[in-house]
mmCIF file with all atom_site columns, C-alpha atoms in Angstrom:
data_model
loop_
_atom_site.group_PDB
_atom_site.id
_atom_site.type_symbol
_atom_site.label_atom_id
_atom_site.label_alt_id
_atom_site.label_comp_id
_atom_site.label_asym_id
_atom_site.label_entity_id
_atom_site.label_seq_id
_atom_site.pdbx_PDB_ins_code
_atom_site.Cartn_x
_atom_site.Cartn_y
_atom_site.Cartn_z
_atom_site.occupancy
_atom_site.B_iso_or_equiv
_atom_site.pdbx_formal_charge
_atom_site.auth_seq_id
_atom_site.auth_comp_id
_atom_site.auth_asym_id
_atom_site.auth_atom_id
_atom_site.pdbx_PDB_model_num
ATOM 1   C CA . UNK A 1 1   ? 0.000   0.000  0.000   1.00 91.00 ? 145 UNK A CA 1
ATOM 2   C CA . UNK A 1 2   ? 3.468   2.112  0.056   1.00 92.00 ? 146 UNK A CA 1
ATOM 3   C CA . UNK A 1 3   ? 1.726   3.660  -3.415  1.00 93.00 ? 147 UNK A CA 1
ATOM 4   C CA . UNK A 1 4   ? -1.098  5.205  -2.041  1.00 94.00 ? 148 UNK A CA 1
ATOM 5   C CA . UNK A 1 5   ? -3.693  4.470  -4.412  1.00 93.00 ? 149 UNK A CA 1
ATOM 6   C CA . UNK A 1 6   ? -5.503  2.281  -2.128  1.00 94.00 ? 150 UNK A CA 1
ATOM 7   C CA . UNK A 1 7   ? -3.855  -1.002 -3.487  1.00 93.00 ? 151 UNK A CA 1
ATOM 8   C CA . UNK A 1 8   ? -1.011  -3.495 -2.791  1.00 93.00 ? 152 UNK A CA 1
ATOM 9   C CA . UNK A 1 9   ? -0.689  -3.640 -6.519  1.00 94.00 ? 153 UNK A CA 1
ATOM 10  C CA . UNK A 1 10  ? 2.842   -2.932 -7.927  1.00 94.00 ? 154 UNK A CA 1
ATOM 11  C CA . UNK A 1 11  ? 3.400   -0.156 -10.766 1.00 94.00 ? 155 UNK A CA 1
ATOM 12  C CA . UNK A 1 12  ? 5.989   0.376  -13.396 1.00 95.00 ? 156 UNK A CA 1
ATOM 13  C CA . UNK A 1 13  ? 4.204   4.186  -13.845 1.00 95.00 ? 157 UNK A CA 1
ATOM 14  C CA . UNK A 1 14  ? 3.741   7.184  -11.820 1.00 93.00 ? 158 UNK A CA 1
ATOM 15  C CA . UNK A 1 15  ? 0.000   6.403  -10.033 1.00 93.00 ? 159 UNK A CA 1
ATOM 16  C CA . UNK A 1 16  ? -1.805  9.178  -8.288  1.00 93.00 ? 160 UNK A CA 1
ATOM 17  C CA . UNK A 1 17  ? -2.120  8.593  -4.931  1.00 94.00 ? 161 UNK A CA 1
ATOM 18  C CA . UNK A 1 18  ? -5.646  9.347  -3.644  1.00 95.00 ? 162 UNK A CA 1
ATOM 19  C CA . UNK A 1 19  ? -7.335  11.729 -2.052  1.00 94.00 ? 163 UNK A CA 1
ATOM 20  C CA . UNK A 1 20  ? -7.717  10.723 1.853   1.00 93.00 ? 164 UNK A CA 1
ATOM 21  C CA . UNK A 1 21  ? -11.630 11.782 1.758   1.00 91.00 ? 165 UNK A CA 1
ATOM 22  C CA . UNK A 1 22  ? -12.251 9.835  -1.378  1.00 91.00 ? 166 UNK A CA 1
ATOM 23  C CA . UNK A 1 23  ? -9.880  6.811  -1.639  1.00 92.00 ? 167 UNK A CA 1
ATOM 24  C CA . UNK A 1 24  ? -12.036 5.309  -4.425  1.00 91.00 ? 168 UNK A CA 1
ATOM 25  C CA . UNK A 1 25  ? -12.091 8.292  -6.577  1.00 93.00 ? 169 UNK A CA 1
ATOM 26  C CA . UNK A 1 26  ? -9.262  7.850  -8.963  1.00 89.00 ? 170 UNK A CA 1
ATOM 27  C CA . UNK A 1 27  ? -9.958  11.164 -10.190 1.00 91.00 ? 171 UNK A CA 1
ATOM 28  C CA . UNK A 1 28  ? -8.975  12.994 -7.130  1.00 93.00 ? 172 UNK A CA 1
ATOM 29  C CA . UNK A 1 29  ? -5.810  12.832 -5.342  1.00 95.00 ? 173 UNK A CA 1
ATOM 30  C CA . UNK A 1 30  ? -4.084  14.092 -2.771  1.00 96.00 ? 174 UNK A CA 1
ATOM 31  C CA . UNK A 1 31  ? -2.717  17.377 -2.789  1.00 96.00 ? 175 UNK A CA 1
ATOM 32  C CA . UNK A 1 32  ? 0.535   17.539 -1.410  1.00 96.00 ? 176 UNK A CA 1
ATOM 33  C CA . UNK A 1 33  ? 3.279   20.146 -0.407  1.00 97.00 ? 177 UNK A CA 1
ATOM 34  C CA . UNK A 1 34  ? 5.977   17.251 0.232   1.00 98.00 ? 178 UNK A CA 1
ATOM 35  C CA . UNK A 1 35  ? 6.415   13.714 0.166   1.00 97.00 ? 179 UNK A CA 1
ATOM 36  C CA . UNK A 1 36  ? 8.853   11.891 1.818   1.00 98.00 ? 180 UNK A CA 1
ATOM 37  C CA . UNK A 1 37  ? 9.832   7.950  1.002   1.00 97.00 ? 181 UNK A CA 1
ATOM 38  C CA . UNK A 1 38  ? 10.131  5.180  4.098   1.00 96.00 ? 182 UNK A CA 1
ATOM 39  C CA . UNK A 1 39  ? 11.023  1.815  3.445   1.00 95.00 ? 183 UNK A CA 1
ATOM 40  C CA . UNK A 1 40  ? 7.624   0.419  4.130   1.00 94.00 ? 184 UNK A CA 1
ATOM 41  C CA . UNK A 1 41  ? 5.492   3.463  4.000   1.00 97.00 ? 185 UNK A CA 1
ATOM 42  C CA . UNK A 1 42  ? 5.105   6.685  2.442   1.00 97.00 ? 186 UNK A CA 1
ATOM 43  C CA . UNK A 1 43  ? 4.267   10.341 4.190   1.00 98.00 ? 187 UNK A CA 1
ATOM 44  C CA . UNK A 1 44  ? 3.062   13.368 2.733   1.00 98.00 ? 188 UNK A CA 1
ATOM 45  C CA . UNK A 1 45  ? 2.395   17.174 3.888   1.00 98.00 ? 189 UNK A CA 1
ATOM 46  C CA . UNK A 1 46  ? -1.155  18.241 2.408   1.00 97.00 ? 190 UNK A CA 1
ATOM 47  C CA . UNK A 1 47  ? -1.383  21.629 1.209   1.00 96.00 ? 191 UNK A CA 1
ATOM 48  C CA . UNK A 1 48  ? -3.592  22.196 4.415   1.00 95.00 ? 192 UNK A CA 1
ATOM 49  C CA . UNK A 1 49  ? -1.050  21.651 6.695   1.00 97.00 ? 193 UNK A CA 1
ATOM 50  C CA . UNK A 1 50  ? -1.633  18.259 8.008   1.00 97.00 ? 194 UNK A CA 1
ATOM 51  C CA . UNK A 1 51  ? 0.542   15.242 7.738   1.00 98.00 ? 195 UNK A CA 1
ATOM 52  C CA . UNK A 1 52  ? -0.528  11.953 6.133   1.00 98.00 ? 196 UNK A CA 1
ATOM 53  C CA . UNK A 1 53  ? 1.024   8.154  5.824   1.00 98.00 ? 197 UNK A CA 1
ATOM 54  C CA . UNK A 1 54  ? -0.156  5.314  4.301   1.00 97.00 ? 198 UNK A CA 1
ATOM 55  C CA . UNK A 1 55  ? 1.685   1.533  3.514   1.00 96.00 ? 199 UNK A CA 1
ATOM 56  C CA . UNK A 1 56  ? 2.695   -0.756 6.545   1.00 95.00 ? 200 UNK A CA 1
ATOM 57  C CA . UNK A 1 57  ? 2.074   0.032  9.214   1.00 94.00 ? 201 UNK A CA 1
ATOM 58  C CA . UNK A 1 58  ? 4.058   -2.795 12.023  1.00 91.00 ? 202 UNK A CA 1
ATOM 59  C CA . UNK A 1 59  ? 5.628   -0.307 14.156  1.00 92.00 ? 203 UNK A CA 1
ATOM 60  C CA . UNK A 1 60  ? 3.062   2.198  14.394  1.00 94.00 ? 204 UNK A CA 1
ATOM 61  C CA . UNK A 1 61  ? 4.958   4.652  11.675  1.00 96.00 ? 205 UNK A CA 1
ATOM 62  C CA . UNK A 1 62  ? 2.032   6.017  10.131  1.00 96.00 ? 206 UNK A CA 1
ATOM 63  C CA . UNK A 1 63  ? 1.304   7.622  13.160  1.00 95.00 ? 207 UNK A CA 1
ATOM 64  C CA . UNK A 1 64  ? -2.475  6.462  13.454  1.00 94.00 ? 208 UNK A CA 1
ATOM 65  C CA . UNK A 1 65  ? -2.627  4.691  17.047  1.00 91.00 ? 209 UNK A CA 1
ATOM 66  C CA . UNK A 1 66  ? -2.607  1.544  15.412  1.00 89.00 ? 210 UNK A CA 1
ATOM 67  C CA . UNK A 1 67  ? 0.286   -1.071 14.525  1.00 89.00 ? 211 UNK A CA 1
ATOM 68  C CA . UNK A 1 68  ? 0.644   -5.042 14.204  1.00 87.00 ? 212 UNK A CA 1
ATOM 69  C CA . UNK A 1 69  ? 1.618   -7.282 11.217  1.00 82.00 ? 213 UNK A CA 1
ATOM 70  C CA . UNK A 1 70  ? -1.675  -7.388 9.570   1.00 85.00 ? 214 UNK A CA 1
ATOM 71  C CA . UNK A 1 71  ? -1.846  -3.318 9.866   1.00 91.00 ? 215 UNK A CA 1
ATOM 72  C CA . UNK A 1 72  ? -1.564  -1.105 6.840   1.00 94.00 ? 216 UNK A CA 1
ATOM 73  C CA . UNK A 1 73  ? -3.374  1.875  4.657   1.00 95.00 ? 217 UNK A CA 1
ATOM 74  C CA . UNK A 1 74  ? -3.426  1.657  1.072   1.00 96.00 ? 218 UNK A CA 1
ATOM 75  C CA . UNK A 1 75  ? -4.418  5.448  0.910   1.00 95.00 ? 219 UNK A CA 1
ATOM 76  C CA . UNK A 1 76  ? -3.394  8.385  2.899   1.00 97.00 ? 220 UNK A CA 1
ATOM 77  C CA . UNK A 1 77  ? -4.566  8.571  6.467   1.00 96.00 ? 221 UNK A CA 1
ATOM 78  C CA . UNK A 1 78  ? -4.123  11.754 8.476   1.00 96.00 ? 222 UNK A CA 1
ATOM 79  C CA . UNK A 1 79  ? -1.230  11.121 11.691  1.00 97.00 ? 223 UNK A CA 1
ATOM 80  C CA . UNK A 1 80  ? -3.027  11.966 14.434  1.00 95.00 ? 224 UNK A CA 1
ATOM 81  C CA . UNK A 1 81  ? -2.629  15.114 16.946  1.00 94.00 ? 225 UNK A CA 1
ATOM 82  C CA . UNK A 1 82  ? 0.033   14.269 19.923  1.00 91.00 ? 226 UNK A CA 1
ATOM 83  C CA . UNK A 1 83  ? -2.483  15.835 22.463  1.00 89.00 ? 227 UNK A CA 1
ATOM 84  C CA . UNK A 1 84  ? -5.354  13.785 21.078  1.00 88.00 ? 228 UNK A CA 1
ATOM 85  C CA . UNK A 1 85  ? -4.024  10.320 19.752  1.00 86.00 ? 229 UNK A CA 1
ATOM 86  C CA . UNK A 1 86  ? -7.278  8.652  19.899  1.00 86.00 ? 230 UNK A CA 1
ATOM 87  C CA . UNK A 1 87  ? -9.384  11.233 17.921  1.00 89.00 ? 231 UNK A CA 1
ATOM 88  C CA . UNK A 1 88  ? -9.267  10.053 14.545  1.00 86.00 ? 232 UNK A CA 1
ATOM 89  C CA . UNK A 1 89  ? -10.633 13.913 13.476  1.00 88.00 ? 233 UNK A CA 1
ATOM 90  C CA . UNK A 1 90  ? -7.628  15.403 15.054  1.00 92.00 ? 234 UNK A CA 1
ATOM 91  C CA . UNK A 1 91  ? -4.323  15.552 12.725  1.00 95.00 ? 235 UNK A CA 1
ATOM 92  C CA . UNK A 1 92  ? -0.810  16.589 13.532  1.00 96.00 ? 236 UNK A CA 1
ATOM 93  C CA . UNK A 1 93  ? 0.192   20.118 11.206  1.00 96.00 ? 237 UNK A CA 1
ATOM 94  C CA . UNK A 1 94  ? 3.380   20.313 10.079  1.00 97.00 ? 238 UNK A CA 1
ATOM 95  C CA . UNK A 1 95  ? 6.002   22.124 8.188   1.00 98.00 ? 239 UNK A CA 1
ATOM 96  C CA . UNK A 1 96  ? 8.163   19.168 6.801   1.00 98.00 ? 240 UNK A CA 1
ATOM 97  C CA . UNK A 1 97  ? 7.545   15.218 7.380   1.00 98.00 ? 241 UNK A CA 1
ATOM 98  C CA . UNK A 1 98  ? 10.323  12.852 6.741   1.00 98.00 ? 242 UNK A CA 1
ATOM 99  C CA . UNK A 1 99  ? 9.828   8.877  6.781   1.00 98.00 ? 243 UNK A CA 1
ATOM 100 C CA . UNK A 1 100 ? 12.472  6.546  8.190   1.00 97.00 ? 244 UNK A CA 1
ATOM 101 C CA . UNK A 1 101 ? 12.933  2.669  7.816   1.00 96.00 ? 245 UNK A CA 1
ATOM 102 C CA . UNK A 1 102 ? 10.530  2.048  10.277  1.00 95.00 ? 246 UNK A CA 1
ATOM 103 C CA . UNK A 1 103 ? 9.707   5.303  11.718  1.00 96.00 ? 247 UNK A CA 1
ATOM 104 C CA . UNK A 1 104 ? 8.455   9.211  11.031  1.00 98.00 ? 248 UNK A CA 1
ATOM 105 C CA . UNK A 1 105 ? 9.360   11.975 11.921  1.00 98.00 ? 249 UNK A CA 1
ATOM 106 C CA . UNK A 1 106 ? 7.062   15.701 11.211  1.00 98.00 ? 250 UNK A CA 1
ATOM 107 C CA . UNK A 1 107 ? 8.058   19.403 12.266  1.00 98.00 ? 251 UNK A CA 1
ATOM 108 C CA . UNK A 1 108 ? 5.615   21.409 13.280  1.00 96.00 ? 252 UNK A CA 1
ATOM 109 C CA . UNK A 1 109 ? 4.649   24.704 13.519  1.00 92.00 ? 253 UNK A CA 1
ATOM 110 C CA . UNK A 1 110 ? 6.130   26.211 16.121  1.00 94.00 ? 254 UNK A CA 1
ATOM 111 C CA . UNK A 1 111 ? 9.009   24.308 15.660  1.00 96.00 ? 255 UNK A CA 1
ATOM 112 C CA . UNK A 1 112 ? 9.129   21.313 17.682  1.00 97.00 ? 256 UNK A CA 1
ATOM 113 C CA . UNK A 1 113 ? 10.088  17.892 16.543  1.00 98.00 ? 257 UNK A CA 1
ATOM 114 C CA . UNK A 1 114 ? 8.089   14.563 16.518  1.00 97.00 ? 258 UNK A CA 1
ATOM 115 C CA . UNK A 1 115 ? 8.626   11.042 15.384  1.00 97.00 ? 259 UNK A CA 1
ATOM 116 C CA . UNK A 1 116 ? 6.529   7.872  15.972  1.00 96.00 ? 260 UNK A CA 1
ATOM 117 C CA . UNK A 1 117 ? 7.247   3.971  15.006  1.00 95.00 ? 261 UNK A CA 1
ATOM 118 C CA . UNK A 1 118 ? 9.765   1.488  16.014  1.00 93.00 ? 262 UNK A CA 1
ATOM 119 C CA . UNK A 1 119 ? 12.157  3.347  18.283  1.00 93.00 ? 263 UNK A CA 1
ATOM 120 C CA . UNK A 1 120 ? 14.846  -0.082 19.008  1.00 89.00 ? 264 UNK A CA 1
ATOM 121 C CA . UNK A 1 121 ? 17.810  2.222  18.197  1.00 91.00 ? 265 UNK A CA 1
ATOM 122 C CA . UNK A 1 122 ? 16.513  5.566  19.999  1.00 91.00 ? 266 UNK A CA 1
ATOM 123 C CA . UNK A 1 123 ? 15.372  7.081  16.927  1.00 95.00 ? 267 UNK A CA 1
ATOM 124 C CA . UNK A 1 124 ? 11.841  9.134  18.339  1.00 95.00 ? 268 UNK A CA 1
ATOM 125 C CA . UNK A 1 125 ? 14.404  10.902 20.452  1.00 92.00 ? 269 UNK A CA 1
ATOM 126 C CA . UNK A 1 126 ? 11.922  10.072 23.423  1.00 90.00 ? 270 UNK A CA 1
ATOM 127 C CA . UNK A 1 127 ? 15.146  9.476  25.744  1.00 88.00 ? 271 UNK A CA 1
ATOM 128 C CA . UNK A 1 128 ? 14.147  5.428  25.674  1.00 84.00 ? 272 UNK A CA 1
ATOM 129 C CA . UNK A 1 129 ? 15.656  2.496  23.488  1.00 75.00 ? 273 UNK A CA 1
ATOM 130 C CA . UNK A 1 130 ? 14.648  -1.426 23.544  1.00 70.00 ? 274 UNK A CA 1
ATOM 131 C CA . UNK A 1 131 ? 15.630  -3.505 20.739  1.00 68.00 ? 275 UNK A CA 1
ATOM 132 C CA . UNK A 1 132 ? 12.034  -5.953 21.699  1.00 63.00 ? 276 UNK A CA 1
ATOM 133 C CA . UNK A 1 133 ? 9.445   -5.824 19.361  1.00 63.00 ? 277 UNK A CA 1
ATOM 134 C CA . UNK A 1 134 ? 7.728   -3.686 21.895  1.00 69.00 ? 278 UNK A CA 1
ATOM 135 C CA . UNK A 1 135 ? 9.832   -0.505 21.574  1.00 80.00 ? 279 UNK A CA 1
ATOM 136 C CA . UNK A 1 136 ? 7.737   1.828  19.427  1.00 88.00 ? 280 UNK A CA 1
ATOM 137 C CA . UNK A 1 137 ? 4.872   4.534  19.589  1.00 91.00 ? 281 UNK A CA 1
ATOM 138 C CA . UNK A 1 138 ? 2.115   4.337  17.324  1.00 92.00 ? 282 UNK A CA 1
ATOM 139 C CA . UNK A 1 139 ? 1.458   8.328  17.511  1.00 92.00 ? 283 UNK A CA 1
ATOM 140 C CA . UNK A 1 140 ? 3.800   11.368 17.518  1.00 95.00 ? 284 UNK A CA 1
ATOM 141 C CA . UNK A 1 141 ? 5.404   12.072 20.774  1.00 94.00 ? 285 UNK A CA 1
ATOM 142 C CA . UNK A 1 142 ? 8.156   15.148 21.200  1.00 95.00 ? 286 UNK A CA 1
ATOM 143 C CA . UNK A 1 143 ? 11.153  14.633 20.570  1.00 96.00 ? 287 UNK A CA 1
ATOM 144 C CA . UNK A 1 144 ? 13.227  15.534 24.045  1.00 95.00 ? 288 UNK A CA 1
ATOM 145 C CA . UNK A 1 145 ? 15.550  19.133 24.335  1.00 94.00 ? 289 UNK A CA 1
ATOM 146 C CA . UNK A 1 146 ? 18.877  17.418 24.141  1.00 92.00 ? 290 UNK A CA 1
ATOM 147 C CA . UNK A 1 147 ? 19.708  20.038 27.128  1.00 92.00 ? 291 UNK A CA 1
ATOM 148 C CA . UNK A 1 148 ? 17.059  18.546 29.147  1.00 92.00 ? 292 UNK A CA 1
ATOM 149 C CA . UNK A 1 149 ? 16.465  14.566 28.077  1.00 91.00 ? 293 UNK A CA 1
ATOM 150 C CA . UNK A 1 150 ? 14.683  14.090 31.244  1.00 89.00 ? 294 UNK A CA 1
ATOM 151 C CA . UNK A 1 151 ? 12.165  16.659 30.987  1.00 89.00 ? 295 UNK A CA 1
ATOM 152 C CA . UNK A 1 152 ? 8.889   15.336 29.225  1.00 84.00 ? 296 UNK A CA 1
ATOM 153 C CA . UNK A 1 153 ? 7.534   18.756 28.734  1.00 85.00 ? 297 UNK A CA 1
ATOM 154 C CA . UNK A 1 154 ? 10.258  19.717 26.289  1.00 88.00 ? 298 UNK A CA 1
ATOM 155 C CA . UNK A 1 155 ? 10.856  19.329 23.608  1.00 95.00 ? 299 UNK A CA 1
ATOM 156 C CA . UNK A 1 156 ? 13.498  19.984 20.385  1.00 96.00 ? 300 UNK A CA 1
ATOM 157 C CA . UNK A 1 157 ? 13.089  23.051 17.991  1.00 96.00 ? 301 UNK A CA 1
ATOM 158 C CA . UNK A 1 158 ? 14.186  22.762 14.920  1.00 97.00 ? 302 UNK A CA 1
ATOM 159 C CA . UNK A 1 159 ? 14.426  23.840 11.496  1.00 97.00 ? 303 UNK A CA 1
ATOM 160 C CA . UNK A 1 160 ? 15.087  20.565 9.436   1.00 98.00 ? 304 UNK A CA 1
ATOM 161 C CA . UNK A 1 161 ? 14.510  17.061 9.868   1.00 98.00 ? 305 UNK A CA 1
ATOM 162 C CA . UNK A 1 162 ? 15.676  14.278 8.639   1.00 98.00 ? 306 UNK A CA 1
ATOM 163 C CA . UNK A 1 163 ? 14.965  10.175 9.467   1.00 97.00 ? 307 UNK A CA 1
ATOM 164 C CA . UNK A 1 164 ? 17.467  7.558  8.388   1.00 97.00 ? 308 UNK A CA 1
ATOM 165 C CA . UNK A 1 165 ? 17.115  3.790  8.623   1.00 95.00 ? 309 UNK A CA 1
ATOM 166 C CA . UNK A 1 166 ? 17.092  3.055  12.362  1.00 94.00 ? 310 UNK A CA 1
ATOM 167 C CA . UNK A 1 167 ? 18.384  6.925  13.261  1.00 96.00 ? 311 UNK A CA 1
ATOM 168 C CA . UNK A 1 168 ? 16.990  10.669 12.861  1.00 97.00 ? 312 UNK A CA 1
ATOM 169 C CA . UNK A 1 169 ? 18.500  14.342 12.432  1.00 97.00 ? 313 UNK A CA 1
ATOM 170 C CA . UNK A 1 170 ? 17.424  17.736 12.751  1.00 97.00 ? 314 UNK A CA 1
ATOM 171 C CA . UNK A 1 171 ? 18.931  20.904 12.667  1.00 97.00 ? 315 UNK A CA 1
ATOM 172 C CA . UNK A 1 172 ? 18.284  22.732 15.469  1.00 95.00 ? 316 UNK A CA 1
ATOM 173 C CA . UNK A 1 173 ? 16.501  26.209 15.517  1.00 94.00 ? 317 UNK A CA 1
ATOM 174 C CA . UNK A 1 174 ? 20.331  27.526 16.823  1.00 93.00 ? 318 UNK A CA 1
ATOM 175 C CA . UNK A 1 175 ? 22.073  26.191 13.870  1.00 92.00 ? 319 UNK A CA 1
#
C-alpha cells in the first residue's frame, strides 16, 4: 500500500495517490506540499497543513494509534494530533515530514520535533531504546531538548529534519 492508491498492486508508472476523503475516486488525489519515502510506507504534507502516511504500518509509523503485522493503509490517512491520539478527526500540522525505515518523523509549527514507530535504536528521540518488538509509539510524541532529556515537557526546535534507517537528524533552531 506504500503507493497510495488504495492497493497493494505494484506499478511500473507514476499512479496518483488518492485523495484521503475519497480513496475510491481515482480522479482525485491528494494534494501535497511534500512527500517523503520510508522503506515500508510513504508520508506526505497536504497543502492544508496536516501530515498523512499510508503503507505498513508494524511499528506504528504512520502515526495512526494503530500497529501489528496485519496493519496497513493503502491510501493516505491523516497522523493523528500528539495531544489527542485517539481522535481520529484530530491531525498533527506540520512544516516538513520525513519517513524513516521504520519510523516518522514531522516538524511542526512552532518548531518542535516529533517522530513515531519502532524506536529499538533511539530514533523518536523520546530518551528510551529497547531492541524488543515492543519498543515503538504508534502516535507522535516530542522529541526531548537534548539540554534537558529528562524533561517530558520539552521538547526539540528545529528547522530541518531528517529520518534515516534506524536513526533521525534535525537541525536545530540555533544552527
Amino acid at each position: 500500500g506504500q503507493l497510495g492508491n488504495n492497493t497493494k498492486t505494484n506499478s511500473y508508472v507514476p499512479v496518483r495517490i488518492r485523495d484521503p476523503g475519497s480513496p475510491t475516486d481515482e480522479s482525485r488525489g491528494l494534494k501535497a506540499i511534500q512527500v517523503s519515502a520510508g522503506y515500508w510506507h510513504s508520508l506526505a504534507l497536504s497543502n492544508d497543513g496536516y501530515a498523512y502516511a499510508w503503507g505498513y504500518d508494524w511499528y506504528g509509523q504512520l502515526g495512526n494509534n494503530t500497529s501489528g503485522s496485519s496493519e496497513y493503509s493503502p491510501f493516505p490517512i491523516l497522523v493523528r494530533n500528539p495531544d489527542s491520539p485517539t481522535d481520529e478527526s484530530m491531525g498533527l500540522k506540520t512544516i516538513q515530514v520525513s519517513a524513516g525505515n521504520l519510523h516518522s518523523l514531522a516538524l511542526d509549527s512552532n518548531g518542535y520535533v516529533y517522530a513515531w514507530g519502532w524506536n529499538s535504536y533511539g530514533q523518536l528521540g523520546d530518551n528510551t531504546n529497547d531492541i524488543s518488538e515492543d519498543s515503538h509509539s504508534a502516535f507522535p510524541v516530542r522529541v526531548r531538548d537534548p539540554a534537558n532529556p529528562s524533561e517530558t515537557n520539552m521538547g526539540l526546535k528545529a528547522i530541518q529534519i531528517s529520518a534515516g534507517y534506524d536513526h533521525s537528524m534535525a537541525v536545530g533552531s540555533d544552527g
